[in-house]
PDB file of C-alpha atoms and ligand atoms in Angstrom:
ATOM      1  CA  UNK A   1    -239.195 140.141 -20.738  1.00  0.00           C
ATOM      2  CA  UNK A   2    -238.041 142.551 -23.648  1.00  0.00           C
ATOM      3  CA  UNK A   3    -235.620 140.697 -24.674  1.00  0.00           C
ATOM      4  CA  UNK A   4    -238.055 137.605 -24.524  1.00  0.00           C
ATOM      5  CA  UNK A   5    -240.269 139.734 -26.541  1.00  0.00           C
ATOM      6  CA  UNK A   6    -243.383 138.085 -24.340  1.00  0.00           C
ATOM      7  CA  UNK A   7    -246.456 140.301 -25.557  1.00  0.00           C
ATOM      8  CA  UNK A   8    -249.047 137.739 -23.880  1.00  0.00           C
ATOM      9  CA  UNK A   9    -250.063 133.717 -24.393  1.00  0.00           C
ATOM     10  CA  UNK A  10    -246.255 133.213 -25.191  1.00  0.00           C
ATOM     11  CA  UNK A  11    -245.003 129.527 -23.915  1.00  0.00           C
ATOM     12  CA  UNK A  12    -241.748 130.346 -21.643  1.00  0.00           C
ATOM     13  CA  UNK A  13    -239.038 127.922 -20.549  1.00  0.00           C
ATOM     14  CA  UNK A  14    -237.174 129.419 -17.766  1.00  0.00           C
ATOM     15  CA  UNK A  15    -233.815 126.983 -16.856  1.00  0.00           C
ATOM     16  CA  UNK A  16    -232.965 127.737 -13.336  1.00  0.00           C
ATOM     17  CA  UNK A  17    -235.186 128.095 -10.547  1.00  0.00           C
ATOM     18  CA  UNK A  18    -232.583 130.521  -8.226  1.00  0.00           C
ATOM     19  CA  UNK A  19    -233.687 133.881  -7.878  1.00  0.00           C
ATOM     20  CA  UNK A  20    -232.775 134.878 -11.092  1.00  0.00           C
ATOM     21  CA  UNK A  21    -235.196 132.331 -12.526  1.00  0.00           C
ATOM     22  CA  UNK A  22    -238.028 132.786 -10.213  1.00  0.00           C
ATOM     23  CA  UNK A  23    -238.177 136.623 -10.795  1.00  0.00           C
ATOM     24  CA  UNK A  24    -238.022 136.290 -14.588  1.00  0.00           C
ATOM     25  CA  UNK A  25    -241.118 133.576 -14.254  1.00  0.00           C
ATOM     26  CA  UNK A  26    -242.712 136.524 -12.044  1.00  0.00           C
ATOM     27  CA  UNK A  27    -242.319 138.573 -15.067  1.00  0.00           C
ATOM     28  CA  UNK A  28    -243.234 136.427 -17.542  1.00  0.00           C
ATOM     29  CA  UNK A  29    -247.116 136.012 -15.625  1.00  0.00           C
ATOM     30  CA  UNK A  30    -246.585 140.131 -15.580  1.00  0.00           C
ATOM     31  CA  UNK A  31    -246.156 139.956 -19.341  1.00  0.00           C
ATOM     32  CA  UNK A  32    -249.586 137.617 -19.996  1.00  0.00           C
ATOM     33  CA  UNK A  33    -247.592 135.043 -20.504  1.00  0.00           C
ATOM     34  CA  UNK A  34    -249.616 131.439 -21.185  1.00  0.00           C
ATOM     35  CA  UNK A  35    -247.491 129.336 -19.502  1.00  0.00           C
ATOM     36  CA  UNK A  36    -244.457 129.162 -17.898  1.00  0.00           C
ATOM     37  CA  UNK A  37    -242.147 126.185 -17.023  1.00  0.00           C
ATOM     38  CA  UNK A  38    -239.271 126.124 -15.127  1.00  0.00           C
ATOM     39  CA  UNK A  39    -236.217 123.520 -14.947  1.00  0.00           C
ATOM     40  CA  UNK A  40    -233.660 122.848 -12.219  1.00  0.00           C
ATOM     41  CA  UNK A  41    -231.482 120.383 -10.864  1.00  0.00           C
ATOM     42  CA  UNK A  42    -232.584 120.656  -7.403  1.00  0.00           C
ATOM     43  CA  UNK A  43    -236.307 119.965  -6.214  1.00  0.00           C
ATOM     44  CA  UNK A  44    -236.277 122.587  -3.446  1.00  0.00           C
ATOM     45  CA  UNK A  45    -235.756 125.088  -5.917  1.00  0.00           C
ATOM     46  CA  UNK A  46    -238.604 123.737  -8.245  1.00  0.00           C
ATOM     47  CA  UNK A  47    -240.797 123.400  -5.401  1.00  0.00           C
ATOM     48  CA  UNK A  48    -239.784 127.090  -4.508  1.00  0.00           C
ATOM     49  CA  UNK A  49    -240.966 128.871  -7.964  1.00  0.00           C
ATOM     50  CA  UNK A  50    -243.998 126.341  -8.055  1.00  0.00           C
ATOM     51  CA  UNK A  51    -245.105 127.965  -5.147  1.00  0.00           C
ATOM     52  CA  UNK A  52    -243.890 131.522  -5.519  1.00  0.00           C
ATOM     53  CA  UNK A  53    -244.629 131.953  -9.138  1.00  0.00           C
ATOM     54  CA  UNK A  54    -247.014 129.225 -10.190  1.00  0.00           C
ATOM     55  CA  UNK A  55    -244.555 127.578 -12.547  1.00  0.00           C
ATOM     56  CA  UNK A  56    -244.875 123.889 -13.955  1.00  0.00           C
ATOM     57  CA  UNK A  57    -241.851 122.145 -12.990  1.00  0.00           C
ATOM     58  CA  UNK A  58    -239.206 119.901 -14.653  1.00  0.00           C
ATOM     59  CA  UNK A  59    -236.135 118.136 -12.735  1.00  0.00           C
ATOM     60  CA  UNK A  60    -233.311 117.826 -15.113  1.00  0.00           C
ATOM     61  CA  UNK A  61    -231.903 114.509 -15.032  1.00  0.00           C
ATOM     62  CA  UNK A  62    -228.861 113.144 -16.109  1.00  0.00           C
ATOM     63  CA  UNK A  63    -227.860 114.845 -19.502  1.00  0.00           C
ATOM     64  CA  UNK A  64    -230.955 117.043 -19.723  1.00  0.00           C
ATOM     65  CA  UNK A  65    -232.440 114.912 -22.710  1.00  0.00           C
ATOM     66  CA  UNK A  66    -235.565 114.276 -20.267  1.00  0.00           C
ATOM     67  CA  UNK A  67    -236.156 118.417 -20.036  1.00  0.00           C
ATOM     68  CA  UNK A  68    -236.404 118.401 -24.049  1.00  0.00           C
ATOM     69  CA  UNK A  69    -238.370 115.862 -24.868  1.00  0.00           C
ATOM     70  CA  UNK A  70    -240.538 116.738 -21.767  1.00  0.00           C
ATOM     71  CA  UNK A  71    -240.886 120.377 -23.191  1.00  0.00           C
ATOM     72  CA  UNK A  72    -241.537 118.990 -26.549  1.00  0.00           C
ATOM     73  CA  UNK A  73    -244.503 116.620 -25.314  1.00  0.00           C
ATOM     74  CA  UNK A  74    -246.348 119.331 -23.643  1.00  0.00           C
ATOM     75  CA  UNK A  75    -245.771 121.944 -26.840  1.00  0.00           C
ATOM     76  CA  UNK A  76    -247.208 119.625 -29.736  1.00  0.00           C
ATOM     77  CA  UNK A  77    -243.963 118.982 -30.190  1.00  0.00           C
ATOM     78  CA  UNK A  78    -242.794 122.400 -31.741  1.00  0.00           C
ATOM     79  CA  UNK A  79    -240.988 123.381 -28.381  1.00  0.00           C
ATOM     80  CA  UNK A  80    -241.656 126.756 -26.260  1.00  0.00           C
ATOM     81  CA  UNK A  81    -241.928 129.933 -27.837  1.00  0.00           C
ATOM     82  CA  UNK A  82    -239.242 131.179 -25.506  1.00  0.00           C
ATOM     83  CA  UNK A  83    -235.947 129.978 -23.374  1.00  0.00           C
ATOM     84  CA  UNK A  84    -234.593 131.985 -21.191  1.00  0.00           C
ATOM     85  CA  UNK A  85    -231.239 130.396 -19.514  1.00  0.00           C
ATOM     86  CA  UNK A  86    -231.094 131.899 -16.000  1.00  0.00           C
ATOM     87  CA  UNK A  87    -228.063 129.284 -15.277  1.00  0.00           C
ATOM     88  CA  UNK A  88    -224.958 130.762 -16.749  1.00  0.00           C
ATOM     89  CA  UNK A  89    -221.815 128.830 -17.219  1.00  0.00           C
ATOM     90  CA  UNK A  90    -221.903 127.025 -13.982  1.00  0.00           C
ATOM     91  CA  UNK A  91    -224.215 124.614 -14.380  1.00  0.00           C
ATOM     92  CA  UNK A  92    -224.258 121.313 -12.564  1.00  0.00           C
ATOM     93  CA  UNK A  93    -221.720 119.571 -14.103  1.00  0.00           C
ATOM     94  CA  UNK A  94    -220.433 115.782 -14.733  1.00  0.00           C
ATOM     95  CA  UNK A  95    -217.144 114.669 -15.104  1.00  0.00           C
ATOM     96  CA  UNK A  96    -217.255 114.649 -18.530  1.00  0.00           C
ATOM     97  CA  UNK A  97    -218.721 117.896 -19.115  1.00  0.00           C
ATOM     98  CA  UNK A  98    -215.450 118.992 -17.087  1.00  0.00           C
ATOM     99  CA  UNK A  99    -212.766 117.075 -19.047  1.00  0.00           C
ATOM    100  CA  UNK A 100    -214.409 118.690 -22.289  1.00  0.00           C
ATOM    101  CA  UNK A 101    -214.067 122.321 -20.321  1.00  0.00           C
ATOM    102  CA  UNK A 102    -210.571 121.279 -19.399  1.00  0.00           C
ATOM    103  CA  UNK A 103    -209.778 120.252 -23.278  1.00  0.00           C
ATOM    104  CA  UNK A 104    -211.073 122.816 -24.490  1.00  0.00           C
ATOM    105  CA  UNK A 105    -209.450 125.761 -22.101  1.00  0.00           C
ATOM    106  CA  UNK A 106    -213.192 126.674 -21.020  1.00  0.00           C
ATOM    107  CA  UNK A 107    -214.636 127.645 -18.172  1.00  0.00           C
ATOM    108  CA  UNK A 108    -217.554 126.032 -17.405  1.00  0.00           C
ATOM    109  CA  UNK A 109    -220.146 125.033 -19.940  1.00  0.00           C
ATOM    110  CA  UNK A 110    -222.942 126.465 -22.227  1.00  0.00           C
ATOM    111  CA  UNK A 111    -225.010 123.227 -21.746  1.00  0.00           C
ATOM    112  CA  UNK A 112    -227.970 125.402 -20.376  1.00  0.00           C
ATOM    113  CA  UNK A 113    -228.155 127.797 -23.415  1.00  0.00           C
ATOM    114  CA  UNK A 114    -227.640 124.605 -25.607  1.00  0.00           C
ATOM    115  CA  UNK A 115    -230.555 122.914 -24.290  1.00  0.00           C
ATOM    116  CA  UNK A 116    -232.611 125.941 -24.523  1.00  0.00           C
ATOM    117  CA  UNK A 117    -231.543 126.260 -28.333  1.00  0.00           C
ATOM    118  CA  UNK A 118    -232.494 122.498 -28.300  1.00  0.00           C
ATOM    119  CA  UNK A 119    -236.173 123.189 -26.302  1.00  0.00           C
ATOM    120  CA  UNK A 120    -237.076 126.760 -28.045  1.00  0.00           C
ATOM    121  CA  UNK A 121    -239.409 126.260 -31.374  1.00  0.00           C
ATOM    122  CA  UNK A 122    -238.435 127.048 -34.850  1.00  0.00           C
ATOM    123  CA  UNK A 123    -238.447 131.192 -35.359  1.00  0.00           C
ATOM    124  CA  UNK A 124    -238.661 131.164 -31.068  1.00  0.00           C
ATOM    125  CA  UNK A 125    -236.152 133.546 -28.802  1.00  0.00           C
ATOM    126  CA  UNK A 126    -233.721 132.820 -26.260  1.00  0.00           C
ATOM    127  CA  UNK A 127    -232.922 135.084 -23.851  1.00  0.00           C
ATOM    128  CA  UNK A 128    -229.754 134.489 -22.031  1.00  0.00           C
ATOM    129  CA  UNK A 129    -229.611 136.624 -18.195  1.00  0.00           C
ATOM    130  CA  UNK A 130    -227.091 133.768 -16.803  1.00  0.00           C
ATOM    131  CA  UNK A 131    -223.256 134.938 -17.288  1.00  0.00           C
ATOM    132  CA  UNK A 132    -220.970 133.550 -19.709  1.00  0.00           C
ATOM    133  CA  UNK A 133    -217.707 135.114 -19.201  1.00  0.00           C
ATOM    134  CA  UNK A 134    -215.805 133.588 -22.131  1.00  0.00           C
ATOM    135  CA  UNK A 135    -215.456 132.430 -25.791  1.00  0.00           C
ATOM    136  CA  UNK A 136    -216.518 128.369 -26.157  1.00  0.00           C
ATOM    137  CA  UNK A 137    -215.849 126.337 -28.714  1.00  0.00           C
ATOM    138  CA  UNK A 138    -219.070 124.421 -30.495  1.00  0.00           C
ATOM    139  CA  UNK A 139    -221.458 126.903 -30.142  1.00  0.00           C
ATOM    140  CA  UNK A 140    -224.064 125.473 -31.613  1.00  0.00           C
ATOM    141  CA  UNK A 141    -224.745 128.286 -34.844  1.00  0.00           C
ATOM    142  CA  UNK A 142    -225.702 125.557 -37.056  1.00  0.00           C
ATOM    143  CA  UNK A 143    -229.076 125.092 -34.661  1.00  0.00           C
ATOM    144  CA  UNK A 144    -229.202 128.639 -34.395  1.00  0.00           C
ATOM    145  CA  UNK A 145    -228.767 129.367 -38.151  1.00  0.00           C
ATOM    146  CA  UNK A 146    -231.226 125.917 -38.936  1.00  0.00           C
ATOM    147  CA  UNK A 147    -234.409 127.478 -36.336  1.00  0.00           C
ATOM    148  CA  UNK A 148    -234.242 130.554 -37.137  1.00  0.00           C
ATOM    149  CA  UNK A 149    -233.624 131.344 -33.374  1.00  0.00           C
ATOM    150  CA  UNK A 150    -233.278 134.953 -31.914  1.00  0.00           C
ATOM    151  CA  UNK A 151    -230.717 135.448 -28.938  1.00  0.00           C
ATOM    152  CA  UNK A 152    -230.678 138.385 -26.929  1.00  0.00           C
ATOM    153  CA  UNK A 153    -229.225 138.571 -23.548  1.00  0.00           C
ATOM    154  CA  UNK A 154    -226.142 140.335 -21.256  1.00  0.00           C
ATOM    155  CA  UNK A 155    -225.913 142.307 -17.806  1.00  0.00           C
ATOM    156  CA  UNK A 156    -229.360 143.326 -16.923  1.00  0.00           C
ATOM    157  CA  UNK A 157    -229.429 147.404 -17.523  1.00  0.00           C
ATOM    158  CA  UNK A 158    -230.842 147.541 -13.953  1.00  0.00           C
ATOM    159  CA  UNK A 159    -231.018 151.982 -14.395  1.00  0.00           C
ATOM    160  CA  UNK A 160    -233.312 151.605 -17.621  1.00  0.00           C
ATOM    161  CA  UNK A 161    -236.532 149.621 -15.229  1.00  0.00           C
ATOM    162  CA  UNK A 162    -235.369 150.463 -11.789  1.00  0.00           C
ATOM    163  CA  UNK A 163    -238.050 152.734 -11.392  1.00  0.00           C
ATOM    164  CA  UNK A 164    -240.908 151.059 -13.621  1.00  0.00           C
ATOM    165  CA  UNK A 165    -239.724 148.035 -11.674  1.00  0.00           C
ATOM    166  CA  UNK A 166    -240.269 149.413  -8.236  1.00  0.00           C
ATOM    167  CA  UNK A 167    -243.589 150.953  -8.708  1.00  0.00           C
ATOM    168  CA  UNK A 168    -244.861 147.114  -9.695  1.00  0.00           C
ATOM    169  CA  UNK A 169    -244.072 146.221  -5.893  1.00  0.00           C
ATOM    170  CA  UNK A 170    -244.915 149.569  -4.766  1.00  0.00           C
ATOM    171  CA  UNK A 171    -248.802 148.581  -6.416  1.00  0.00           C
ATOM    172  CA  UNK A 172    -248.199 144.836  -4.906  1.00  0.00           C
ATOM    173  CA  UNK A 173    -248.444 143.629  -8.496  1.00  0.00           C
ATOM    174  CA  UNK A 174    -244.959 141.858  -7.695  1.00  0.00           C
ATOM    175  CA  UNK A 175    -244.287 140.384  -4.353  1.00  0.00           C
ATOM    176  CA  UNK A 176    -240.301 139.431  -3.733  1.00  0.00           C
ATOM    177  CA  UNK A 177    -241.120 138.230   0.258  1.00  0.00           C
ATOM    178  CA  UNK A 178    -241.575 135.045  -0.969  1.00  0.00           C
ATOM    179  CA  UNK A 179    -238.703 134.284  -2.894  1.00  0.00           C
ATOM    180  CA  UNK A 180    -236.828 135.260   0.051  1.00  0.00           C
ATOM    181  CA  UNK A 181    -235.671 132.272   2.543  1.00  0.00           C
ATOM    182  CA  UNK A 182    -232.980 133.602   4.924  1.00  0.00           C
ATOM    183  CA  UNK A 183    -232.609 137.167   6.477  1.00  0.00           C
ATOM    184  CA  UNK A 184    -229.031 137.800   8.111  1.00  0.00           C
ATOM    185  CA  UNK A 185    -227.316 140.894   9.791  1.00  0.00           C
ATOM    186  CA  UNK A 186    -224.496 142.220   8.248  1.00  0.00           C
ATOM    187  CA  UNK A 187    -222.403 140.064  10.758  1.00  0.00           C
ATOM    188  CA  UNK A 188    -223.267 137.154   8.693  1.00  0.00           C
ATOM    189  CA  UNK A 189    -222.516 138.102   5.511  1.00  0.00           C
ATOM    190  CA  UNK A 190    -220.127 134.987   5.163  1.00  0.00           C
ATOM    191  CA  UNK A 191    -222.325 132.666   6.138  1.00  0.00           C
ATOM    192  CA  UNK A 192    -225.134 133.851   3.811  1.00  0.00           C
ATOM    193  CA  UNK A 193    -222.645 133.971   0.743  1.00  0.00           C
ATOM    194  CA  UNK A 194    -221.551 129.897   1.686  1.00  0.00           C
ATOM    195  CA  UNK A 195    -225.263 128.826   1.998  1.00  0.00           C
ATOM    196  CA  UNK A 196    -226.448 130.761  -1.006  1.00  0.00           C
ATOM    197  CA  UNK A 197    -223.178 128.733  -2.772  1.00  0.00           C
ATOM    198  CA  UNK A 198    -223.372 125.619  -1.325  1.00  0.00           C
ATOM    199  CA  UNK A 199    -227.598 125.786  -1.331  1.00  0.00           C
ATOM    200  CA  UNK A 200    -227.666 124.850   2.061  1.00  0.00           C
ATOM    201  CA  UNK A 201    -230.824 124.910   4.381  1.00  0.00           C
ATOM    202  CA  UNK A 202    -232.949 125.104   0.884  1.00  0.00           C
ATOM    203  CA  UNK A 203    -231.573 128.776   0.824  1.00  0.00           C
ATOM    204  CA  UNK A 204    -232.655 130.353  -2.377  1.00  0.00           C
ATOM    205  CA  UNK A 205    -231.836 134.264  -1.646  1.00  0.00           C
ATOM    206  CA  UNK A 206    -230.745 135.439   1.278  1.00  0.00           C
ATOM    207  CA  UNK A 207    -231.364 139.339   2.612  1.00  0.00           C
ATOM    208  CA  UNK A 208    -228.619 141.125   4.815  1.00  0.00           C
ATOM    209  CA  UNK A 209    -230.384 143.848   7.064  1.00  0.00           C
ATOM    210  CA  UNK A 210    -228.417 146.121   8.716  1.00  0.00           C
ATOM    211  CA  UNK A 211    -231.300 146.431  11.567  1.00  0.00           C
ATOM    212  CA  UNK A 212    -231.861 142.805  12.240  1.00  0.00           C
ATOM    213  CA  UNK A 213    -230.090 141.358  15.561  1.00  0.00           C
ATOM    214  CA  UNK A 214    -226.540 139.670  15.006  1.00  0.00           C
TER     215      UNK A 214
HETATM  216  N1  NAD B   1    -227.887 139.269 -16.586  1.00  0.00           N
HETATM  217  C1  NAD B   1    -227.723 139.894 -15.428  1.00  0.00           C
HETATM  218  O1  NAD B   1    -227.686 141.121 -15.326  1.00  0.00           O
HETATM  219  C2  NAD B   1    -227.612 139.063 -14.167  1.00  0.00           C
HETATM  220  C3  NAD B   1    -227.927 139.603 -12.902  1.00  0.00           C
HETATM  221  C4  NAD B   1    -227.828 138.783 -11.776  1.00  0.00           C
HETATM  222  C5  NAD B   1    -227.411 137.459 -11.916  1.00  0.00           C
HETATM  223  N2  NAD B   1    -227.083 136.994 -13.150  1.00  0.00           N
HETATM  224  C6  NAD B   1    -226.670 135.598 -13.378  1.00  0.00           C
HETATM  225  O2  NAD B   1    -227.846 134.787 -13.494  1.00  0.00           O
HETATM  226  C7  NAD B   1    -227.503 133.435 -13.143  1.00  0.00           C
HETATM  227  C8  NAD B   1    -228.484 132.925 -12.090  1.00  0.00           C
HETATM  228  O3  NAD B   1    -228.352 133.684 -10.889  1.00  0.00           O
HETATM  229  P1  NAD B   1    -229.045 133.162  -9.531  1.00  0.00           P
HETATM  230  O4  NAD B   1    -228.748 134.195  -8.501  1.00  0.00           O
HETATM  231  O5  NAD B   1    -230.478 132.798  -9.776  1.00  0.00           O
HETATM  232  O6  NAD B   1    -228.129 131.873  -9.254  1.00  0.00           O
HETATM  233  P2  NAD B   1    -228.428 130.470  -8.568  1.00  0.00           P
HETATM  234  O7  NAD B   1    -227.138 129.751  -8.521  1.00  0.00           O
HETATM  235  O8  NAD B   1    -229.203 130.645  -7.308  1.00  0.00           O
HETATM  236  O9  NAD B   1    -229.425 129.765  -9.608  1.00  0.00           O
HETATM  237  C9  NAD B   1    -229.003 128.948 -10.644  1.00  0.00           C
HETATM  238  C10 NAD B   1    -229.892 127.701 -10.626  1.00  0.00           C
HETATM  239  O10 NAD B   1    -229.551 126.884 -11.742  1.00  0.00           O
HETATM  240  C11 NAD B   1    -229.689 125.546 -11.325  1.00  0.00           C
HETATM  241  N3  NAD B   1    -229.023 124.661 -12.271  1.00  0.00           N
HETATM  242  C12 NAD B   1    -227.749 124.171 -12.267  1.00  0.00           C
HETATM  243  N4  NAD B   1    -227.553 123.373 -13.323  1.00  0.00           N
HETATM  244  C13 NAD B   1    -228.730 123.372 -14.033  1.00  0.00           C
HETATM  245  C14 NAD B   1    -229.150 122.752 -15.218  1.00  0.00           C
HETATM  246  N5  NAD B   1    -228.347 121.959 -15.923  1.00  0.00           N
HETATM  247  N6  NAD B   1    -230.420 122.964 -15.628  1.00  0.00           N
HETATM  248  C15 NAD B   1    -231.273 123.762 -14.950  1.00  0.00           C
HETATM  249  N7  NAD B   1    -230.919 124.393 -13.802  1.00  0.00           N
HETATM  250  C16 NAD B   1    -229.659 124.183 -13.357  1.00  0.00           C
HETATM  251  C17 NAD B   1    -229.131 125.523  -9.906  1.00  0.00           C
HETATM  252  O11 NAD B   1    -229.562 124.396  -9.182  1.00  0.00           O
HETATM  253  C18 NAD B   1    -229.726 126.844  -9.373  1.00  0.00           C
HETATM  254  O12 NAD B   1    -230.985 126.648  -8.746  1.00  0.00           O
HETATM  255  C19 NAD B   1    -226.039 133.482 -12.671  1.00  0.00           C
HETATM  256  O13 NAD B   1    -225.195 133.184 -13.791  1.00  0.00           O
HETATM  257  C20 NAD B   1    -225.851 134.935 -12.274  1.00  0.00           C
HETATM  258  O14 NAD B   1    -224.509 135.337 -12.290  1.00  0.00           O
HETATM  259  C21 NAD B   1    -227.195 137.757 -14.266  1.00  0.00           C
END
């Protein structure tokens, strides 16, 4: 939440209800956040970080238009004060969105962090914790340029919290049992990787412990 710069009463959009998502909507409540919505293709997933983190949920339909205008209505229309795109460059996607990846020698697609540039309000931040591996072509910098948007984002420096981050759950002022769905021995580590990938068995993050009975 740094990078999201949420000081308290901030509006937060969080696209992506996997882990990822859910934690940084945990954070966000951490931060006094004012309110936090979260967007997903999948209902389990919404239902998931309603109930784990007290999010307001939107299903993303279609092209995503519904999420915007949805995020608009309930902002006075100005849009959230941040975005943060826990989705990456493997979003759901059409076959349309992959011809345009295939034209355009890309993998995957930023249509996450473009419909968080599209749902963030004028002068807002987007912070970006989903991985984009590659250049892409129509980037949208005339939005960014036109808002006045701030984007932060990249690899989590996991050494620079660890320790702040542990004594939260340490003080039970963040609980992580209930994002967790499936615990598996180490014996099946394969078959937690393929429902994690496939989101089978409304798996949303799986723990492998070495103790538990294979
Ligand atoms: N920045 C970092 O240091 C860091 C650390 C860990 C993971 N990650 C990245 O964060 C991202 C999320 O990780 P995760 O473990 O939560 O993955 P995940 O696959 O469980 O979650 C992604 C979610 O996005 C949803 N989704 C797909 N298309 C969508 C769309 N158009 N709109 C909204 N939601 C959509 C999926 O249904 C899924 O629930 C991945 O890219 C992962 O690699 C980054």
């Amino acid at each position: 939440m740094d990078w999201a710069g949420v000081k308290g009463g901030e509006s937060v959009a969080i696209f992506g209800a996997g882990p990822v998502g859910i934690m940084a909507a945990k954070s966000a409540w951490l931060r006094g956040a004012g309110r936090v919505l979260i967007v997903d293709t999948l209902a389990y997933r919404l239902s998931k970080a309603a109930a784990s983190a007290n999010c307001e949920t939107i299903l993303w339909e279609g092209d995503g238009k519904n999420v915007i205008e949805q995020i608009r209505s309930v902002t006075y229309g100005r849009g959230t004060d941040v975005c943060i795109d826990a989705v990456g460059f493997e979003p759901d996607r059409s076959f349309i969105d992959r011809a345009k990846s295939a034209l355009n020698l890309e993998k995957g697609s930023v249509k996450v962090l473009e419909a968080c540039m599209s749902a963030v309000r004028r002068g807002g931040i987007v912070s970006v914790l989903g991985v984009y591996p590659t250049t892409y072509d129509n980037f949208p910098i005339g939005q960014f340029f036109d808002k006045g948007i701030t984007l932060k984002g990249g690899q989590a420096p996991a050494h620079k919290y660890i320790d702040e981050l542990l004594e939260y759950v340490v003080q039970g002022k963040v609980v992580l049992e209930d994002v967790i769905t499936h615990r598996l021995p180490l014996s099946k580590i394969a078959d937690g990787y393929s429902m994690f990938k496939k989101k089978e068995d409304n798996c949303v993050k799986v723990v492998l412990d070495p103790w538990a009975a294979g």
